[in-house]
């Protein structure tokens, strides 16, 4: 007898956001007078650096000064990237914030200066009014069909929208279904869909539904059902970066566009033309410049050519605020044999405002571990946290933070609800930190590869 | 008449004659005529977006091709909706709205003089459309109720508006212009005829 085939139950999984090293940061944690709060918005300690970053932030928001550069200098694991992230979060969605690591510049497809120019232009926004086609109406019915078998077939869907005058059924594409589900759109909502980009905005609930016996949050806003045609042309204000405009204009037009994949390098004529156009818009009052921030991490990886390019590029009046970060002390400038503080040439250093980050104190470490435990959803006993703090002071903060997840997994194996001191020490013995690893290497160096002959035994060849 | 102010080129491919016009601001107008009957089959227009990208073709006359695949596209009118298209006759501007199954009593067709558009309304609130006539807008001429007529049959609503004398004259001029225009003949399948 043939077995009855059952289709596995289909689970709708809402996308889980992954937890990154800095996902607990929501801002700089400053109060209105720019004083740093002890623990706020995921930030701990580094009060002076944060206060300095706050001043810079005010400068960016004022938007008057172009081409300033700030250097975040400090030992590894002292929160340089965290401060940059905090700045990005505090600036909000409107302000462009381009983040990159210096090593990204080195590519075979693009010259270093082109990549830097693109990064600069990604950090300057233009707020502009553009006419787009939008569909605005009240949802009458929404219907999404899931295929019986998982995997193969795509979901299909239909949505019926209406205005006071008309009603139309729309077929939905895959992406639209996803965003409708994400926005939790249901019958009775008034929504607007940008036809080109597919962006949905919920305008509120229709007045016609105001007497439904539904559980509604106090924040529910009621709006009138839209009038007239469903599809309208409307002016919307949005921020695009100069780089995006570059890309649109450098695409080969017409049928050649079919063959164009990457944009690659953008010709300087295109850029000049766009700068001219933007200047024209600004004069006519059609557009505003929104200066943003370019953050270059590991800036010591830039070479001397990039540094001299930066010197020049910062003088442009369309330059963003550039924030760079490095964890190096006095070291060689890449591409030369000269040594310089932070591996940055003196002439550029002179143009930088330098913010120092200092190693965390023990109490601060403890607070950071608390925050991370919460972020990663790990229950940990006070003793274990105490131990982790100790490990953190002796090794590094990053190592201590990595032990959180591993000891959580160990605790889970013994079915404990809480991570205890024994899990942490187990994890500590399983995973070696840098110091212990170095110690081990020094002891057993001889037994590793390429150490068959001692350096002292090598005889110099006679010439 | 819509070609005024632009540079036109024309060519024949298959049974159609295409006239491609580019304007100073970068917008384009493409017209396709039947070689035998000289009937206007398609007239489409597109202009540059503000940021410099290519806009979408806007079909003034004829049907826009439907491209919808469930995976890539976002949203699209379902094919069960009324379909609107324009197809002129010699003496009339004419619009056809197919897929409208409701009886004749349901329709109200009027002219909104405030923005010079023909308004199609349905009493059961299923369909609504404001029709703009680019030719009339160009001449700054107003639509009149006397010239407007409509009928409904076979699930199709046909709305007509008489072309005023100016338009007829200009179209005649257009026709002679088209005849004298230098036309390249392309045989076989030419893919990139607009370049």
XYZ file of C-alpha atoms in Angstrom:
658
model
C 0.000 0.000 0.000
C 1.310 3.301 -0.975
C 1.918 5.658 1.885
C -0.163 8.738 2.093
C 1.846 11.697 0.978
C 1.439 14.689 3.155
C 2.608 18.109 2.380
C 4.663 19.538 5.171
C 3.108 22.371 7.012
C 4.203 25.672 5.608
C 5.728 27.961 8.122
C 5.867 31.631 7.483
C 9.138 32.843 8.824
C 9.454 36.545 9.302
C 12.968 37.549 8.556
C 15.174 37.434 11.600
C 17.623 40.238 11.864
C 21.066 38.936 12.465
C 22.966 40.225 15.410
C 26.166 41.932 14.455
C 28.998 43.194 16.576
C 27.462 46.648 16.738
C 23.756 45.963 16.443
C 23.118 47.126 20.003
C 24.050 50.690 19.134
C 21.193 53.056 18.575
C 22.887 56.423 18.879
C 25.654 58.289 20.592
C 23.911 58.400 23.973
C 24.160 62.138 24.488
C 21.723 64.453 26.237
C 20.540 67.802 24.855
C 23.572 69.649 26.115
C 25.803 67.146 24.336
C 26.950 65.638 27.649
C 27.533 61.923 27.385
C 25.219 59.818 29.539
C 26.975 56.964 31.351
C 24.965 54.215 29.719
C 22.606 55.118 26.920
C 21.601 53.922 23.459
C 23.964 50.989 23.756
C 26.974 53.186 24.432
C 29.159 52.838 27.502
C 32.154 54.894 28.588
C 34.336 56.796 26.109
C 32.685 59.934 27.415
C 35.121 62.392 25.925
C 35.210 60.734 22.540
C 31.424 60.620 22.442
C 31.128 64.229 23.446
C 33.554 65.172 20.683
C 31.566 63.077 18.222
C 28.441 64.924 19.367
C 30.008 68.261 18.481
C 30.933 66.906 15.063
C 27.362 65.713 14.689
C 26.060 69.225 15.273
C 28.477 70.439 12.641
C 27.171 67.901 10.153
C 23.552 68.736 10.916
C 24.214 72.427 10.388
C 25.475 71.390 6.972
C 27.502 74.521 6.419
C 31.041 73.292 6.542
C 32.308 71.042 3.795
C 35.298 68.808 3.724
C 36.226 68.441 7.362
C 37.871 65.277 8.438
C 37.904 63.577 11.802
C 40.230 60.846 12.932
C 39.118 58.314 15.518
C 42.288 56.874 16.946
C 42.579 54.235 19.595
C 43.635 50.724 20.448
C 41.738 47.760 19.006
C 38.386 47.202 20.678
C 37.942 50.643 22.152
C 34.757 51.491 20.293
C 35.901 53.445 17.234
C 33.516 51.719 14.881
C 30.829 51.855 17.552
C 31.118 55.632 17.709
C 30.889 55.867 13.936
C 27.810 53.637 13.980
C 26.344 55.777 16.723
C 26.862 58.863 14.594
C 25.158 57.201 11.647
C 22.178 56.228 13.784
C 21.928 59.656 15.381
C 21.939 61.376 12.003
C 18.841 59.496 10.962
C 17.712 58.013 7.672
C 17.751 61.199 5.651
C 21.447 61.922 5.984
C 23.626 59.798 3.744
C 26.170 57.779 5.659
C 28.629 55.842 3.540
C 30.666 53.273 5.378
C 33.659 51.484 3.971
C 36.909 49.837 4.918
C 40.024 51.285 3.353
C 40.931 47.969 1.755
C 37.773 48.083 -0.364
C 39.460 50.653 -2.543
C 41.951 48.230 -3.931
C 40.275 46.529 -6.814
C 41.439 45.486 -10.229
C 38.361 46.865 -11.907
C 38.545 50.391 -10.703
C 41.325 52.785 -9.907
C 41.799 53.777 -6.289
C 40.931 57.378 -6.856
C 37.776 56.486 -8.757
C 36.647 54.294 -5.878
C 37.391 57.130 -3.457
C 35.507 59.620 -5.597
C 32.534 57.296 -5.720
C 32.662 56.911 -1.951
C 32.749 60.686 -1.561
C 29.749 61.090 -3.806
C 27.838 58.375 -1.990
C 28.059 60.574 1.088
C 26.440 63.659 -0.462
C 22.687 63.642 -0.836
C 20.415 65.792 -2.927
C 16.909 66.376 -1.663
C 14.742 66.717 -4.700
C 11.120 66.707 -5.753
C 10.348 64.140 -8.368
C 7.149 63.166 -10.059
C 6.313 59.513 -9.714
C 3.383 57.329 -10.467
C 1.647 56.125 -7.372
C -1.351 53.957 -6.736
C -3.368 55.248 -3.817
C -6.466 53.520 -2.554
C -8.315 51.605 0.119
C -7.716 47.874 0.263
C -10.959 46.041 -0.392
C -9.572 42.570 -0.478
C -6.188 40.965 -0.368
C -5.645 37.419 -1.458
C -2.389 35.535 -1.438
C -2.204 31.975 -2.718
C 0.512 29.738 -1.504
C 1.441 26.864 -3.762
C 0.685 23.414 -2.326
C 4.271 22.284 -2.577
C 7.014 24.272 -1.017
C 9.900 25.550 -3.016
C 9.047 25.200 -6.658
C 6.232 27.555 -7.545
C 6.137 31.223 -6.665
C 3.424 32.707 -4.555
C 0.747 34.531 -6.456
C -1.541 37.187 -5.182
C -4.158 39.751 -5.952
C -5.188 42.892 -4.231
C -8.325 44.908 -4.898
C -8.054 48.608 -4.306
C -10.716 51.262 -4.510
C -11.263 54.968 -4.410
C -14.570 56.728 -4.000
C -15.056 56.416 -7.771
C -13.511 53.171 -8.919
C -12.164 49.752 -8.108
C -9.290 47.824 -9.659
C -7.776 44.396 -9.176
C -4.007 44.206 -9.259
C -1.742 41.202 -9.759
C 1.065 41.057 -7.272
C 4.671 40.155 -7.841
C 6.828 38.251 -5.412
C 8.464 41.305 -3.906
C 5.175 43.111 -3.506
C 3.647 40.146 -1.666
C 6.564 40.166 0.733
C 6.362 43.849 1.453
C 2.581 43.730 1.841
C 3.019 40.989 4.412
C 5.806 42.828 6.146
C 3.673 45.943 6.437
C 0.769 43.760 7.596
C -1.593 45.346 5.109
C -5.184 44.186 5.446
C -8.611 45.029 4.116
C -9.660 48.498 5.196
C -6.203 50.032 5.142
C -5.519 52.995 2.922
C -2.180 52.515 1.202
C 0.006 54.223 -1.366
C 2.308 52.231 -3.623
C 5.113 53.791 -5.587
C 4.750 52.002 -8.905
C 8.368 52.181 -9.991
C 10.093 51.186 -6.769
C 7.261 49.162 -5.260
C 7.546 50.949 -1.950
C 4.400 50.760 0.149
C 3.321 53.342 2.650
C 0.383 52.812 4.928
C -1.593 56.029 5.191
C -4.054 54.822 7.795
C -7.361 53.026 8.120
C -10.438 53.989 6.188
C -13.174 55.854 8.053
C -15.642 53.336 6.697
C -14.015 50.780 8.988
C -14.000 52.951 12.080
C -16.977 51.154 13.564
C -15.628 47.663 13.105
C -15.482 45.722 16.324
C -11.808 45.138 15.951
C -9.078 45.429 18.463
C -7.294 48.549 17.337
C -4.277 50.194 18.823
C -4.620 53.722 20.124
C -2.229 54.884 17.399
C -4.608 53.877 14.601
C -5.129 56.801 12.309
C -8.306 57.126 10.299
C -8.248 58.678 6.866
C -10.754 59.307 4.095
C -10.925 56.918 1.203
C -8.986 58.592 -1.658
C -10.939 60.231 -4.485
C -10.701 60.042 -8.251
C -8.415 57.759 -10.167
C -6.405 55.090 -8.416
C -3.250 55.838 -10.309
C -1.958 59.340 -9.991
C 1.149 61.271 -10.725
C 2.376 62.896 -7.582
C 5.376 64.877 -6.553
C 7.387 63.259 -3.810
C 10.425 64.594 -2.031
C 13.272 62.182 -1.554
C 16.997 62.133 -1.018
C 19.269 60.599 -3.633
C 23.031 60.563 -3.440
C 25.204 62.172 -6.088
C 26.593 58.748 -6.847
C 23.134 57.426 -7.664
C 22.579 60.293 -10.095
C 25.984 59.557 -11.623
C 25.034 55.945 -12.156
C 21.691 56.802 -13.762
C 23.366 59.168 -16.180
C 26.391 57.086 -17.046
C 24.392 54.057 -18.118
C 24.548 53.657 -21.820
C 21.183 54.557 -23.195
C 19.006 52.632 -25.567
C 19.707 49.100 -26.567
C 23.292 49.274 -25.304
C 21.866 49.308 -21.792
C 21.111 45.630 -22.275
C 24.793 44.825 -22.301
C 25.813 47.129 -19.519
C 26.150 45.296 -16.262
C 28.398 47.162 -13.910
C 28.775 50.845 -14.229
C 32.483 50.658 -13.500
C 34.271 53.943 -13.740
C 32.239 57.032 -14.311
C 33.578 59.600 -16.728
C 34.499 62.949 -15.282
C 32.412 64.748 -17.909
C 29.323 63.032 -16.583
C 30.175 64.175 -13.076
C 30.835 67.739 -14.171
C 27.551 67.817 -16.007
C 25.712 66.562 -12.952
C 27.426 69.010 -10.622
C 26.339 71.772 -12.967
C 22.796 70.485 -13.038
C 22.648 70.215 -9.248
C 24.000 73.749 -8.878
C 21.283 74.910 -11.271
C 18.573 73.124 -9.281
C 19.871 74.672 -6.093
C 19.750 78.151 -7.545
C 16.210 77.596 -8.727
C 15.283 76.310 -5.297
C 14.337 72.894 -6.690
C 16.871 70.925 -4.697
C 18.874 71.049 -1.486
C 22.205 69.515 -0.731
C 22.206 67.131 2.220
C 25.827 66.715 3.214
C 26.507 63.374 4.788
C 29.323 61.416 6.302
C 31.909 59.148 4.753
C 33.391 56.739 7.250
C 36.623 54.980 6.306
C 37.590 52.248 8.717
C 41.178 50.955 8.973
C 42.403 54.081 7.260
C 46.063 53.067 7.619
C 45.414 50.661 4.751
C 45.195 53.593 2.346
C 48.420 54.276 0.483
C 50.229 57.507 -0.123
C 48.401 58.195 -3.391
C 45.024 57.941 -1.710
C 46.165 60.239 1.066
C 47.291 62.941 -1.309
C 44.068 62.522 -3.250
C 42.165 62.976 0.009
C 44.052 66.215 0.694
C 42.807 67.616 -2.564
C 39.315 66.106 -2.494
C 38.584 67.533 0.945
C 38.931 71.034 -0.461
C 36.011 70.573 -2.832
C 32.909 72.431 -1.639
C 30.816 69.341 -2.323
C 32.937 67.206 -0.005
C 31.226 65.417 2.877
C 32.463 65.175 6.438
C 35.022 62.391 6.381
C 35.473 60.281 9.478
C 38.411 57.916 9.467
C 39.445 55.393 12.071
C 42.690 53.604 12.756
C 44.144 51.422 15.463
C 47.781 51.949 14.514
C 50.399 53.910 16.358
C 53.520 55.222 14.689
C 53.876 53.084 11.613
C 54.904 53.060 7.988
C 52.735 54.920 5.513
C 51.626 52.376 2.966
C 53.473 52.779 -0.291
C 56.464 54.545 1.255
C 59.283 53.834 3.653
C 58.440 56.752 5.892
C 57.019 56.379 9.319
C 54.279 58.635 10.551
C 51.795 58.717 13.449
C 48.763 56.505 12.693
C 50.328 55.693 9.311
C 48.909 58.917 7.926
C 51.122 61.597 6.351
C 51.609 64.716 8.434
C 50.016 67.076 5.906
C 46.756 65.146 6.064
C 46.994 64.641 9.825
C 47.191 68.389 10.135
C 43.775 68.715 8.506
C 42.192 66.158 10.817
C 40.473 66.707 14.119
C 41.649 63.820 16.235
C 39.398 62.043 18.711
C 41.101 59.554 20.999
C 39.353 56.494 22.339
C 40.782 54.940 25.483
C 40.692 51.379 26.764
C 37.602 50.577 28.801
C 37.720 50.378 32.585
C 36.564 47.255 34.381
C 33.133 48.686 35.280
C 32.578 49.750 31.699
C 33.488 46.297 30.449
C 30.933 44.830 32.787
C 28.243 47.172 31.438
C 29.098 46.326 27.840
C 28.865 42.620 28.633
C 25.455 43.257 30.213
C 24.282 45.021 27.073
C 25.608 42.332 24.768
C 23.987 39.558 26.830
C 20.686 41.340 26.455
C 21.205 41.912 22.733
C 22.045 38.272 22.133
C 19.218 37.124 24.393
C 21.515 35.279 26.767
C 20.667 34.811 30.428
C 23.819 34.909 32.495
C 24.438 34.735 36.202
C 26.275 37.580 37.937
C 29.241 35.356 38.768
C 29.675 34.365 35.170
C 29.519 37.992 34.109
C 32.089 38.804 36.738
C 34.374 36.165 35.274
C 33.828 37.405 31.746
C 34.724 40.917 32.844
C 37.911 39.568 34.356
C 38.685 37.737 31.125
C 37.910 40.920 29.263
C 40.383 42.992 31.241
C 43.095 40.404 30.907
C 42.630 39.511 27.263
C 40.421 41.700 25.133
C 36.831 42.903 24.999
C 36.242 41.188 21.660
C 37.352 37.842 23.050
C 35.092 38.241 26.065
C 32.177 39.093 23.816
C 32.756 36.042 21.698
C 32.686 33.877 24.791
C 29.099 34.995 25.457
C 27.688 33.019 22.537
C 29.943 30.020 22.958
C 29.249 29.654 26.672
C 25.546 30.108 25.966
C 25.705 27.139 23.615
C 27.580 25.114 26.227
C 24.972 25.977 28.842
C 22.238 24.958 26.454
C 23.848 21.525 26.064
C 23.425 20.844 29.754
C 19.877 22.229 29.478
C 20.474 25.114 31.830
C 18.362 28.226 31.530
C 21.158 30.445 32.655
C 24.801 30.640 31.697
C 26.895 29.958 34.760
C 30.485 30.365 35.735
C 31.355 26.802 34.735
C 30.109 27.330 31.176
C 32.275 30.381 30.798
C 35.353 28.627 32.096
C 34.659 25.617 29.874
C 34.396 27.954 26.937
C 37.559 29.726 28.076
C 39.460 26.452 28.024
C 38.003 25.387 24.666
C 38.792 28.591 22.838
C 42.186 30.138 23.172
C 42.712 33.872 23.220
C 45.528 35.653 21.431
C 47.883 35.758 24.416
C 47.664 32.069 25.165
C 47.950 31.209 21.500
C 51.104 33.303 21.181
C 52.546 31.697 24.290
C 51.896 28.288 22.832
C 53.524 29.250 19.540
C 56.629 30.515 21.245
C 56.995 27.241 23.091
C 56.432 24.945 20.146
C 57.716 27.105 17.317
C 60.311 24.487 16.390
C 57.743 21.857 15.590
C 55.903 23.969 13.022
C 56.591 24.028 9.308
C 59.662 25.706 7.823
C 61.627 25.597 11.043
C 63.779 22.622 10.154
C 66.863 24.779 9.947
C 67.639 27.308 12.632
C 68.413 30.818 11.459
C 71.789 30.666 13.218
C 72.757 27.559 11.248
C 72.347 29.222 7.880
C 75.692 30.117 6.415
C 75.836 33.198 4.280
C 76.802 32.352 0.719
C 80.168 33.432 -0.421
C 80.146 35.958 -3.199
C 1.332 67.650 -35.192
C 2.856 66.272 -32.029
C 6.152 66.070 -33.875
C 6.510 69.843 -33.941
C 9.783 71.092 -32.596
C 11.605 67.796 -32.879
C 13.844 66.030 -35.347
C 12.224 63.117 -37.117
C 13.592 60.144 -38.934
C 11.540 57.465 -40.518
C 11.995 53.952 -41.792
C 9.987 51.055 -42.981
C 10.201 47.665 -41.403
C 7.891 44.880 -42.399
C 4.430 46.246 -42.992
C 4.922 49.248 -40.766
C 6.407 52.632 -41.202
C 7.919 54.090 -38.065
C 8.553 57.719 -37.434
C 10.919 58.481 -34.600
C 11.163 61.988 -33.272
C 13.583 63.303 -30.687
C 13.116 66.609 -28.943
C 15.603 69.021 -27.478
C 14.814 68.081 -23.872
C 15.628 64.454 -24.618
C 12.072 63.192 -24.917
C 11.112 60.882 -27.734
C 8.002 60.202 -29.763
C 7.529 57.048 -31.794
C 4.687 56.604 -34.266
C 3.920 53.516 -36.286
C 1.731 53.607 -39.387
C 0.357 50.806 -41.458
C 2.073 50.924 -44.864
C -1.067 50.102 -46.842
C -3.808 52.008 -45.097
C -1.660 54.727 -43.506
C -3.538 54.119 -40.276
C -1.886 55.169 -37.033
C -1.241 51.977 -35.063
C 0.892 53.114 -32.161
C 1.977 56.436 -30.803
C 4.158 56.373 -27.746
C 6.122 58.960 -25.898
C 8.742 59.011 -23.232
C 10.757 61.720 -21.603
C 13.824 61.821 -19.427
C 13.247 61.636 -15.705
C 14.385 64.571 -13.668
C 17.516 62.795 -12.534
C 18.448 61.916 -16.090
C 17.244 58.332 -16.361
C 15.024 56.987 -19.079
C 11.329 57.304 -18.443
C 8.699 54.748 -19.285
C 6.873 54.645 -22.600
C 3.529 56.276 -22.370
C 1.149 54.923 -24.985
C -0.951 57.719 -26.438
C -2.429 55.518 -29.129
C -2.501 51.738 -29.261
C -2.016 49.128 -26.575
C 0.988 48.919 -24.326
C 2.548 45.455 -24.278
C 2.038 43.649 -21.011
C 5.131 42.446 -19.223
C 4.412 40.838 -15.936
C 6.250 38.009 -14.339
C 5.389 37.102 -10.809
C 8.990 36.895 -9.658
C 10.496 40.131 -10.860
C 7.663 42.595 -11.181
C 6.015 44.416 -8.345
C 2.431 45.236 -9.172
C 0.304 45.310 -12.302
C -3.335 45.776 -13.196
C -4.969 42.404 -13.553
C -6.138 41.471 -17.036
C -9.706 41.186 -15.758
C -9.871 44.949 -15.349
C -11.217 47.269 -17.996
C -8.586 47.999 -20.624
C -8.283 51.515 -21.912
C -6.803 52.386 -25.282
C -7.062 55.058 -27.916
C -7.588 54.384 -31.595
C -8.569 57.340 -33.724
C -10.666 57.367 -36.853
C -10.277 59.937 -39.606
C -12.736 62.395 -38.143
C -12.882 61.400 -34.495
C -10.685 60.991 -31.484
C -11.830 57.658 -30.215
C -11.213 55.709 -27.021
C -12.220 52.160 -26.321
C -12.632 50.719 -22.881
C -12.921 46.964 -23.142
C -13.938 44.556 -20.443
C -16.739 46.739 -19.151
C -19.675 44.351 -18.746
C -22.146 46.730 -17.098
C -25.249 47.945 -19.011
C -25.382 51.304 -20.773
C -27.367 53.013 -18.014
C -24.344 52.660 -15.808
C -22.138 55.137 -17.624
C -21.902 58.861 -17.296
C -19.638 60.629 -19.722
C -19.023 64.336 -19.314
C -16.436 67.009 -19.851
C -14.639 68.688 -17.022
C -13.961 72.146 -18.361
C -11.761 73.106 -15.443
C -8.902 70.986 -16.781
C -10.286 70.193 -20.247
C -10.646 66.452 -19.802
C -13.286 63.913 -20.658
C -14.541 62.164 -17.549
C -15.898 58.619 -17.658
C -17.869 57.638 -14.572
C -19.733 54.520 -13.606
C -22.737 54.608 -11.326
C -21.686 51.418 -9.611
C -18.296 52.986 -8.837
C -16.326 50.349 -10.677
C -14.559 52.459 -13.238
C -13.431 56.048 -13.496
C -11.168 57.731 -15.968
C -10.133 61.224 -16.843
C -9.065 61.376 -20.471
C -6.685 64.004 -21.672
C -6.397 64.865 -25.350
C -2.807 65.972 -26.036
C -3.726 67.429 -29.444
C -6.348 69.700 -27.917
C -4.003 70.698 -25.172
C -1.386 71.656 -27.694
C -3.819 73.818 -29.655
C -5.267 75.189 -26.455
C -8.693 74.280 -27.767
C -11.490 73.245 -25.440
C -13.551 70.096 -25.722
C -17.257 70.502 -26.278
C -20.228 68.390 -25.244
C -21.753 68.733 -28.708
C -18.855 66.889 -30.289
C -18.864 64.113 -27.727
C -20.651 60.834 -28.288
C -20.473 57.340 -26.881
C -22.043 53.929 -27.107
C -21.695 50.638 -25.351
C -21.809 47.235 -26.986
C -20.038 43.887 -26.670
C -18.587 44.757 -23.258
C -16.894 47.744 -24.812
C -17.509 51.384 -24.188
C -16.551 53.566 -27.138
C -16.157 57.270 -26.534
C -15.681 59.593 -29.504
C -15.020 63.250 -29.854
C -15.081 65.003 -33.201
C -11.765 66.389 -34.280
C -12.008 70.148 -34.729
C -11.072 71.665 -38.077
C -7.640 72.800 -36.904
C -6.684 69.282 -35.960
C -7.900 67.889 -39.279
C -5.856 70.449 -41.171
C -2.759 69.772 -39.139
C -3.144 66.047 -39.603
C -3.386 66.510 -43.327
C -0.196 68.523 -43.233
C 1.344 65.761 -41.173
C 0.423 63.231 -43.769
C 2.089 65.079 -46.630
C 5.108 65.658 -44.447
C 5.320 61.982 -43.769
C 5.087 61.190 -47.462
C 7.972 63.467 -48.324
C 10.096 62.430 -45.402
C 13.192 60.512 -46.376
C 12.539 56.913 -45.487
C 15.060 54.187 -45.111
C 13.916 50.753 -45.937
C 14.908 47.992 -43.608
C 14.280 44.431 -44.568
C 14.191 41.547 -42.201
C 14.407 41.809 -38.490
C 16.065 44.956 -37.407
C 16.476 44.984 -33.711
C 17.830 48.373 -32.901
C 15.867 50.613 -35.149
C 15.708 53.541 -32.796
C 19.388 54.184 -32.584
